[in-house]
Amino acid sequence: MPKKPYDPRAFPPFAVTVDLVILTMREGQLHVLLLDRAAAPFKGRPALPGGFVRPTKNLLTSAQEVLAAKTGVSIAPIHLEQLATYGEPKRDPRMRVVSVAWLALAANLPEPIADPETTNPRWVPIDEASQLRLAFDHGQILSDGVERARSRIEYTTLATHFCDDEFTMSELRGVYEAVWGQVLDPANFDRKIRTTVDFVVPTGDSRKQLKGRPARTYKRGPAKDLQPPIRRS
Amino acid sequence: MPKKPYDPRAFPPFAVTVDLVILTMREGQLHVLLLDRAAAPFKGRPALPGGFVRPTKNLLTSAQEVLAAKTGVSIAPIHLEQLATYGEPKRDPRMRVVSVAWLALAANLPEPIADPETTNPRWVPIDEASQLRLAFDHGQILSDGVERARSRIEYTTLATHFCDDEFTMSELRGVYEAVWGQVLDPANFDRKIRTTVDFVVPTGDSRKQLKGRPARTYKRGPAKDLQPPIRRS
DNA sequence: ATAATAGTGTCTTTTAGACAATATCAC
DNA sequence: GTGATATTGTCTAAAAGACACTATTAT
C-alpha cells in the first residue's frame, strides 16, 4: 500500500475516535444529544458525545458503547449507521485525531446519563442545536447527520425507528413533519404508507387520543427500502 | 471526550490509510482499478489502490493524491466522495489500520500508471473483479463502492461523470445500463432525462455514429439531485 | 350538538412504461 | 432501397396531490 517505503511507526501517531449524532423525538420535535465538555480543549462548549477507539475494539462496538454509556439504553432497538469520517489535521489541537461519526435514530429516550467526565448531557431541539457553536467540527458533523436523516427517511423505512414499537399513523407522520420541517396531508400520507408493502403492519388495536377518534396502531414491517420513495415536496 | 482519563499516546498507535474504488466506463462496461500487492501482507494479491495518510495531510487530499498517482489524471473532472471507513482490529496483520475508503467516478481513463511500489495496475471489469479474492477487506469495500454507485445514479446526476464533457443520450443510457446491469427503453430514458430540468444541456451539435442516425450531444447541467429519481428495477 | 382527530373516497395532474411511428445517417 | 440508431408521439397504468366526506371519540 505504501507508495514509498513509509513506516507509520516513525511518525507521531494518529488517534481514532467515534462521535455520535443521536437523534430522538421528544414532544413532537427532533432533538439531539449534546453535552458540555468537561476539559480542554473547548472546555465548557457543547459537543457531541464520543470517545476514543481502544486498540482492540472495532469501530461499531466503540460507537455502541458510547451510545449505551450516554443513553443508558440497550442498543437493540436503536438504529446506528456510519455517517462519515472527519480528519482535518488541526481539528483537535492536542494531536492528530481522525473521528468516525455515527448516526443513531431512536424513539423517545429518557434523560441522558451524566458520567464523571462529561457534564450536563441533555436533549436539545435541532433548531436550537444548529445555532450553537459546538466544539471541534461537531457543528459540521451535526448538520451532516441531520441531512442524512432527512434523506434516509425518504428512501427507507427508518422513520419508524423514531417511534415506539407500536405507533399510530399520526405519530409516524409527525416524525416526517419534524425531520423535514413541513406539514404533510394526513389522508395522502396514510394511503402512501399503507400501500407500500411491508412498511407497517397493523396490530389490530387502537389507542385513545387526547382528543378525537382513537387511532389504529401499527408495528414496523419487514421492508427496509421504499420503492418508490416518499417525496420531500 | 475521554470517558476515563485515557492517553492515546500510551497505546500502540493507529495508522490511517485511504483506499480508493475508482470506477470508469470502458467499452460499455464498468471497470475498477486494481493492482497487485508488491509486498507482504497479501503479496501478489489484487487490491485497491491506497496509501497512508501523512501527518499533515487531510483525508481528501490524501485520496486525491492516490487518485492522481495511479491514474495520472488531474483530479478536476473526477468525482470523488467518501464511501465509508473500515477498522476491524485485524484487517491488517501488521498493526491497527483504519482505512477511509473513497469512491471515484470518472470517464474513460487511460491505462493506469505503474509506480515502483505497485505492480500491474489495470482496469478490471466489475463482474470479474467481484469474483477475485482481494487483499485485506477490499472485497467488501469494492462491493460497498459499487452498490453506492448504483444508488447514487438513481438520485443524483452523477452518471454524467462517467461520460466525457460532451456525450450522447445513448452514451448516458449506456452508463445506467452498465452500472445497473439492465437494459432501459431508449425513448422513455430520453424523455426522462430531458424533462428533468438542468440535468443535461444540449450543445446544439451532433455526432456521427458507427451506424444509424447521428446523435445530438449534451453537456452536464447544473442540477445535482434528481427529483424524482430514476427508477431501477 | 360541537369540536377534534382518524380514516375513506374521488377527482385531477404528473410520471412511468409499452411501443408504434418517423428521422437521418451508411451502405 | 435496407439496416441501423436516434428521436418523437401516443396510449395506458400507476402514483401523487388536493380536498370533500364519513367515522368515532370527549365534552
Coordinates of C-alpha atoms in Angstrom, one line a residue, chain B:
Chain B
M1 CA -14.1 13.3 25.0
P2 CA -12.3 10.6 27.1
K3 CA -14.7 8.8 29.4
K4 CA -12.0 7.8 31.7
P5 CA -8.7 9.6 31.7
Y6 CA -7.2 8.0 28.5
D7 CA -4.0 8.9 26.9
P8 CA -3.9 7.6 23.4
R9 CA -0.1 8.1 23.4
A10 CA 0.1 5.3 26.0
F11 CA -1.2 2.8 23.5
P12 CA 0.2 1.3 20.3
P13 CA -0.6 3.8 17.6
F14 CA -3.2 3.6 14.9
A15 CA -2.3 4.1 11.3
V16 CA -4.8 5.7 8.9
T17 CA -5.0 4.9 5.3
V18 CA -7.2 5.8 2.3
D19 CA -8.3 3.2 -0.2
L20 CA -10.0 4.0 -3.5
V21 CA -12.7 2.4 -5.5
I22 CA -12.0 4.1 -8.9
L23 CA -14.8 3.3 -11.4
T24 CA -14.7 4.1 -15.1
M25 CA -16.5 3.1 -18.2
R26 CA -14.5 1.3 -20.9
E27 CA -16.0 -0.3 -23.9
G28 CA -19.5 -0.1 -22.5
Q29 CA -18.6 -1.9 -19.3
L30 CA -18.0 -0.7 -15.8
H31 CA -14.4 -1.2 -14.7
V32 CA -12.5 -0.8 -11.4
L33 CA -8.8 0.0 -11.0
L34 CA -6.9 -2.9 -9.3
L35 CA -3.3 -3.6 -8.8
D36 CA -1.2 -6.4 -7.3
R37 CA 0.4 -6.0 -4.0
A38 CA 4.1 -5.8 -4.3
A39 CA 4.9 -6.7 -0.7
A40 CA 3.6 -8.6 2.3
P41 CA 1.0 -8.8 3.6
F42 CA -1.1 -10.3 0.8
K43 CA 1.8 -10.1 -1.6
G44 CA 0.7 -10.7 -5.1
R45 CA -2.9 -10.5 -4.3
P46 CA -5.1 -8.0 -6.2
A47 CA -6.0 -4.9 -4.2
L48 CA -7.5 -1.5 -4.4
P49 CA -5.1 1.5 -4.7
G50 CA -4.4 3.3 -1.4
G51 CA -1.9 4.8 0.8
F52 CA -1.1 6.1 4.2
V53 CA -2.4 9.4 5.4
R54 CA 0.6 11.5 6.3
P55 CA 0.6 13.5 9.5
T56 CA 0.0 16.9 7.8
K57 CA -2.4 15.8 5.0
N58 CA -6.1 15.8 5.3
L59 CA -8.2 12.9 4.2
L60 CA -9.5 14.3 0.9
T61 CA -6.0 15.4 -0.2
S62 CA -4.7 12.0 0.6
A63 CA -7.3 10.4 -1.6
Q64 CA -6.7 12.9 -4.4
E65 CA -3.0 12.1 -4.4
V66 CA -3.6 8.4 -4.7
L67 CA -6.0 9.1 -7.5
A68 CA -3.6 11.3 -9.3
A69 CA -0.7 9.0 -8.8
K70 CA -2.5 5.9 -10.2
T71 CA -4.4 7.4 -13.0
G72 CA -2.1 10.2 -13.9
V73 CA -5.1 12.4 -14.5
S74 CA -5.7 15.8 -12.9
I75 CA -8.5 15.3 -10.4
A76 CA -10.6 18.2 -11.7
P77 CA -13.2 16.3 -13.7
I78 CA -13.2 13.2 -11.5
H79 CA -16.0 12.9 -8.9
L80 CA -14.6 11.8 -5.5
E81 CA -16.7 11.2 -2.4
Q82 CA -16.2 9.5 0.9
L83 CA -17.5 6.0 0.9
A84 CA -17.1 4.5 4.5
T85 CA -14.4 3.7 7.0
Y86 CA -13.2 0.3 7.8
G87 CA -11.4 -0.5 11.0
E88 CA -11.7 -4.1 12.2
P89 CA -8.7 -4.6 14.5
K90 CA -7.2 -7.4 12.5
R91 CA -7.9 -6.2 9.0
D92 CA -4.2 -5.5 8.5
P93 CA -1.9 -8.1 10.3
R94 CA 0.9 -5.6 10.7
M95 CA -0.8 -3.1 13.0
R96 CA -4.0 -1.4 13.7
V97 CA -5.0 0.3 10.5
V98 CA -8.2 2.3 10.0
S99 CA -8.9 2.9 6.3
V100 CA -11.1 5.7 5.0
A101 CA -12.5 4.4 1.6
W102 CA -13.4 6.8 -1.2
L103 CA -15.4 6.3 -4.4
A104 CA -14.2 7.9 -7.6
L105 CA -16.3 8.1 -10.8
A106 CA -14.5 9.0 -14.0
A107 CA -15.0 9.0 -17.7
N108 CA -12.9 6.7 -19.8
L109 CA -9.4 7.0 -18.3
P110 CA -6.1 5.9 -19.9
E111 CA -4.2 2.8 -18.8
P112 CA -3.2 3.3 -15.2
I113 CA 0.3 4.2 -14.2
A114 CA 2.7 1.7 -12.5
D115 CA 5.0 3.1 -9.9
P116 CA 7.9 1.3 -8.2
E117 CA 5.8 0.1 -5.3
T118 CA 2.9 -1.3 -7.1
T119 CA 2.7 -3.9 -9.8
N120 CA 0.3 -4.5 -12.7
P121 CA -2.2 -1.6 -12.2
R122 CA -5.1 -2.3 -14.6
W123 CA -8.8 -1.8 -15.3
V124 CA -10.8 -4.9 -14.4
P125 CA -14.5 -5.3 -15.4
I126 CA -16.7 -5.2 -12.3
D127 CA -18.1 -8.7 -12.9
E128 CA -14.6 -10.1 -12.9
A129 CA -13.3 -8.1 -10.1
S130 CA -16.0 -9.1 -7.7
Q131 CA -15.1 -12.8 -8.3
L132 CA -11.5 -12.2 -7.2
R133 CA -10.2 -12.7 -3.7
L134 CA -8.8 -9.2 -2.9
A135 CA -6.3 -8.3 -0.2
F136 CA -7.4 -7.1 3.2
D137 CA -11.2 -6.4 3.3
H138 CA -11.0 -4.8 -0.2
G139 CA -13.7 -7.2 -1.5
Q140 CA -16.1 -5.7 0.9
I141 CA -15.0 -2.1 0.1
L142 CA -15.4 -2.8 -3.6
S143 CA -18.8 -4.2 -3.2
D144 CA -19.9 -1.3 -1.0
G145 CA -18.5 1.1 -3.6
V146 CA -20.3 -0.4 -6.5
E147 CA -23.6 -0.5 -4.6
R148 CA -23.1 3.1 -3.7
A149 CA -22.6 4.0 -7.3
R150 CA -25.7 2.1 -8.3
S151 CA -27.7 4.0 -5.8
R152 CA -26.1 7.4 -6.4
I153 CA -27.1 7.5 -10.1
E154 CA -30.7 6.9 -9.1
Y155 CA -30.9 10.1 -7.0
T156 CA -28.3 12.3 -8.5
T157 CA -26.9 13.4 -11.8
L158 CA -23.6 11.7 -11.2
A159 CA -24.0 9.3 -14.1
T160 CA -22.8 12.1 -16.3
H161 CA -19.4 11.9 -14.6
F162 CA -18.9 8.6 -16.3
C163 CA -19.2 10.4 -19.7
D164 CA -16.8 12.8 -21.4
D165 CA -17.7 16.5 -21.4
E166 CA -19.9 16.1 -24.4
F167 CA -22.0 12.9 -24.6
T168 CA -24.9 11.5 -26.4
M169 CA -28.1 10.1 -24.8
S170 CA -27.2 6.6 -25.7
E171 CA -23.8 7.0 -24.0
L172 CA -25.5 8.2 -20.9
R173 CA -28.1 5.4 -21.1
G174 CA -25.2 3.0 -21.6
V175 CA -23.8 4.2 -18.2
Y176 CA -27.1 3.4 -16.5
E177 CA -27.3 0.0 -18.2
A178 CA -23.7 -0.9 -17.3
V179 CA -23.9 0.2 -13.7
W180 CA -27.3 -1.3 -13.1
G181 CA -26.9 -4.3 -15.3
Q182 CA -30.2 -3.9 -17.0
V183 CA -31.5 -2.5 -20.3
L184 CA -33.6 0.6 -20.5
D185 CA -36.0 1.8 -23.1
P186 CA -34.3 4.4 -25.2
A187 CA -37.4 6.5 -25.8
N188 CA -38.5 6.7 -22.2
F189 CA -35.0 7.3 -21.0
D190 CA -34.6 10.2 -23.3
R191 CA -37.8 11.8 -22.2
K192 CA -37.0 11.3 -18.5
I193 CA -33.5 12.9 -18.8
R194 CA -34.6 15.8 -20.8
T195 CA -37.7 16.7 -18.7
T196 CA -35.5 16.8 -15.6
V197 CA -34.5 20.4 -15.5
D198 CA -30.8 21.1 -15.7
F199 CA -29.7 17.5 -15.9
V200 CA -28.2 18.0 -19.3
V201 CA -27.8 20.9 -21.6
P202 CA -27.9 20.4 -25.4
T203 CA -24.8 21.6 -27.2
G204 CA -26.6 22.0 -30.5
D205 CA -24.1 19.7 -32.2
S206 CA -24.5 16.1 -33.1
R207 CA -22.0 13.3 -33.6
K208 CA -21.8 10.6 -36.2
Q209 CA -22.4 7.0 -35.0
L210 CA -20.8 3.9 -36.5
K211 CA -24.3 3.1 -37.7
G212 CA -27.5 4.9 -37.9
R213 CA -28.6 8.5 -37.4
P214 CA -26.2 10.9 -35.8
A215 CA -26.9 11.6 -32.1
R216 CA -27.2 15.0 -30.5
T217 CA -24.7 15.8 -27.9
Y218 CA -25.2 17.2 -24.4
K219 CA -23.2 18.6 -21.6
R220 CA -23.7 18.3 -17.9
G221 CA -26.3 20.7 -16.5
P222 CA -26.1 22.4 -13.1
A223 CA -28.6 20.0 -11.3
K224 CA -27.1 17.8 -8.7
D225 CA -30.1 15.9 -7.4
L226 CA -32.8 14.1 -9.4
Q227 CA -36.4 14.9 -8.3
P228 CA -38.0 12.5 -8.8
P229 CA -35.3 9.8 -9.0
I230 CA -34.7 7.5 -11.9
R231 CA -36.1 4.1 -11.0
R232 CA -34.1 0.9 -11.1
S233 CA -35.9 -2.4 -11.5

